[in-house]
Amino acid sequence: MSWIWRLEDAHGDPVTGPASPTHPNQSDAESWIGETWRELSEAGVAQVTLLDGSKRVYGPMSLSEQ
């Protein structure tokens, strides 16, 4: 399967602009979000949901520092 983050606004709607690359596994996906969450937040992403193909693994997870 392919792992991807759905990037969402505060209401859970997909954002336009930044996009998540496809990752080969959950570990790579989690590393990517750990490295880029600040930049995503600054670009208007409020929360993210991790998907394995079309299956929701977890989320939404807030990108707020608080």
mmCIF file of C-alpha atoms in Angstrom:
data_model
loop_
_atom_site.group_PDB
_atom_site.id
_atom_site.type_symbol
_atom_site.label_atom_id
_atom_site.label_comp_id
_atom_site.label_asym_id
_atom_site.label_seq_id
_atom_site.Cartn_x
_atom_site.Cartn_y
_atom_site.Cartn_z
ATOM 1 C CA MET A 1 0.000 0.000 0.000
ATOM 2 C CA SER A 2 1.001 3.638 -0.187
ATOM 3 C CA TRP A 3 1.070 5.863 2.851
ATOM 4 C CA ILE A 4 0.029 9.502 2.548
ATOM 5 C CA TRP A 5 -0.993 12.353 4.813
ATOM 6 C CA ARG A 6 -4.293 14.085 4.118
ATOM 7 C CA LEU A 7 -3.581 17.750 4.874
ATOM 8 C CA GLU A 8 -6.634 19.498 6.323
ATOM 9 C CA ASP A 9 -7.856 22.853 7.567
ATOM 10 C CA ALA A 10 -9.355 23.269 11.054
ATOM 11 C CA HIS A 11 -12.735 22.003 9.782
ATOM 12 C CA GLY A 12 -11.274 18.797 8.332
ATOM 13 C CA ASP A 13 -11.486 19.922 4.718
ATOM 14 C CA PRO A 14 -8.507 19.238 2.428
ATOM 15 C CA VAL A 15 -6.223 22.215 1.926
ATOM 16 C CA THR A 16 -5.094 23.521 -1.413
ATOM 17 C CA GLY A 17 -1.415 24.216 -1.706
ATOM 18 C CA PRO A 18 1.025 21.869 -0.008
ATOM 19 C CA ALA A 19 0.644 18.154 -0.609
ATOM 20 C CA SER A 20 2.036 15.056 1.028
ATOM 21 C CA PRO A 21 4.292 12.828 -1.013
ATOM 22 C CA THR A 22 3.511 9.117 -1.099
ATOM 23 C CA HIS A 23 5.587 7.076 1.348
ATOM 24 C CA PRO A 24 6.458 3.371 1.114
ATOM 25 C CA ASN A 25 5.716 2.685 4.795
ATOM 26 C CA GLN A 26 4.295 4.191 7.974
ATOM 27 C CA SER A 27 7.703 4.943 9.455
ATOM 28 C CA ASP A 28 8.738 7.077 6.469
ATOM 29 C CA ALA A 29 5.395 8.899 6.540
ATOM 30 C CA GLU A 30 5.781 9.677 10.237
ATOM 31 C CA SER A 31 9.368 10.848 9.745
ATOM 32 C CA TRP A 32 8.251 13.196 6.970
ATOM 33 C CA ILE A 33 5.490 14.784 9.071
ATOM 34 C CA GLY A 34 7.935 15.141 11.964
ATOM 35 C CA GLU A 35 10.330 17.030 9.712
ATOM 36 C CA THR A 36 7.775 19.243 7.946
ATOM 37 C CA TRP A 37 4.907 19.935 10.371
ATOM 38 C CA ARG A 38 6.045 23.495 11.191
ATOM 39 C CA GLU A 39 6.238 24.476 7.531
ATOM 40 C CA LEU A 40 2.868 22.855 6.840
ATOM 41 C CA SER A 41 1.309 24.706 9.760
ATOM 42 C CA GLU A 42 2.696 28.011 8.487
ATOM 43 C CA ALA A 43 1.180 27.199 5.068
ATOM 44 C CA GLY A 44 -2.301 26.848 6.574
ATOM 45 C CA VAL A 45 -2.496 23.147 7.406
ATOM 46 C CA ALA A 46 -4.245 22.792 10.786
ATOM 47 C CA GLN A 47 -4.388 19.010 11.071
ATOM 48 C CA VAL A 48 -3.355 15.838 9.290
ATOM 49 C CA THR A 49 -4.739 12.329 8.883
ATOM 50 C CA LEU A 50 -2.543 9.361 7.960
ATOM 51 C CA LEU A 51 -3.917 7.090 5.252
ATOM 52 C CA ASP A 52 -2.731 3.668 4.119
ATOM 53 C CA GLY A 53 -4.210 3.644 0.640
ATOM 54 C CA SER A 54 -7.802 4.690 1.321
ATOM 55 C CA LYS A 55 -7.837 3.344 4.915
ATOM 56 C CA ARG A 56 -7.537 5.881 7.745
ATOM 57 C CA VAL A 57 -4.790 4.767 10.123
ATOM 58 C CA TYR A 58 -5.103 7.653 12.579
ATOM 59 C CA GLY A 59 -5.991 11.282 12.825
ATOM 60 C CA PRO A 60 -6.912 13.941 12.605
ATOM 61 C CA MET A 61 -3.806 15.069 14.448
ATOM 62 C CA SER A 62 -3.388 18.773 15.176
ATOM 63 C CA LEU A 63 -0.275 20.585 13.988
ATOM 64 C CA SER A 64 -0.678 23.224 16.681
ATOM 65 C CA GLU A 65 2.251 23.565 19.075
ATOM 66 C CA GLN A 66 -0.161 23.774 22.003
#
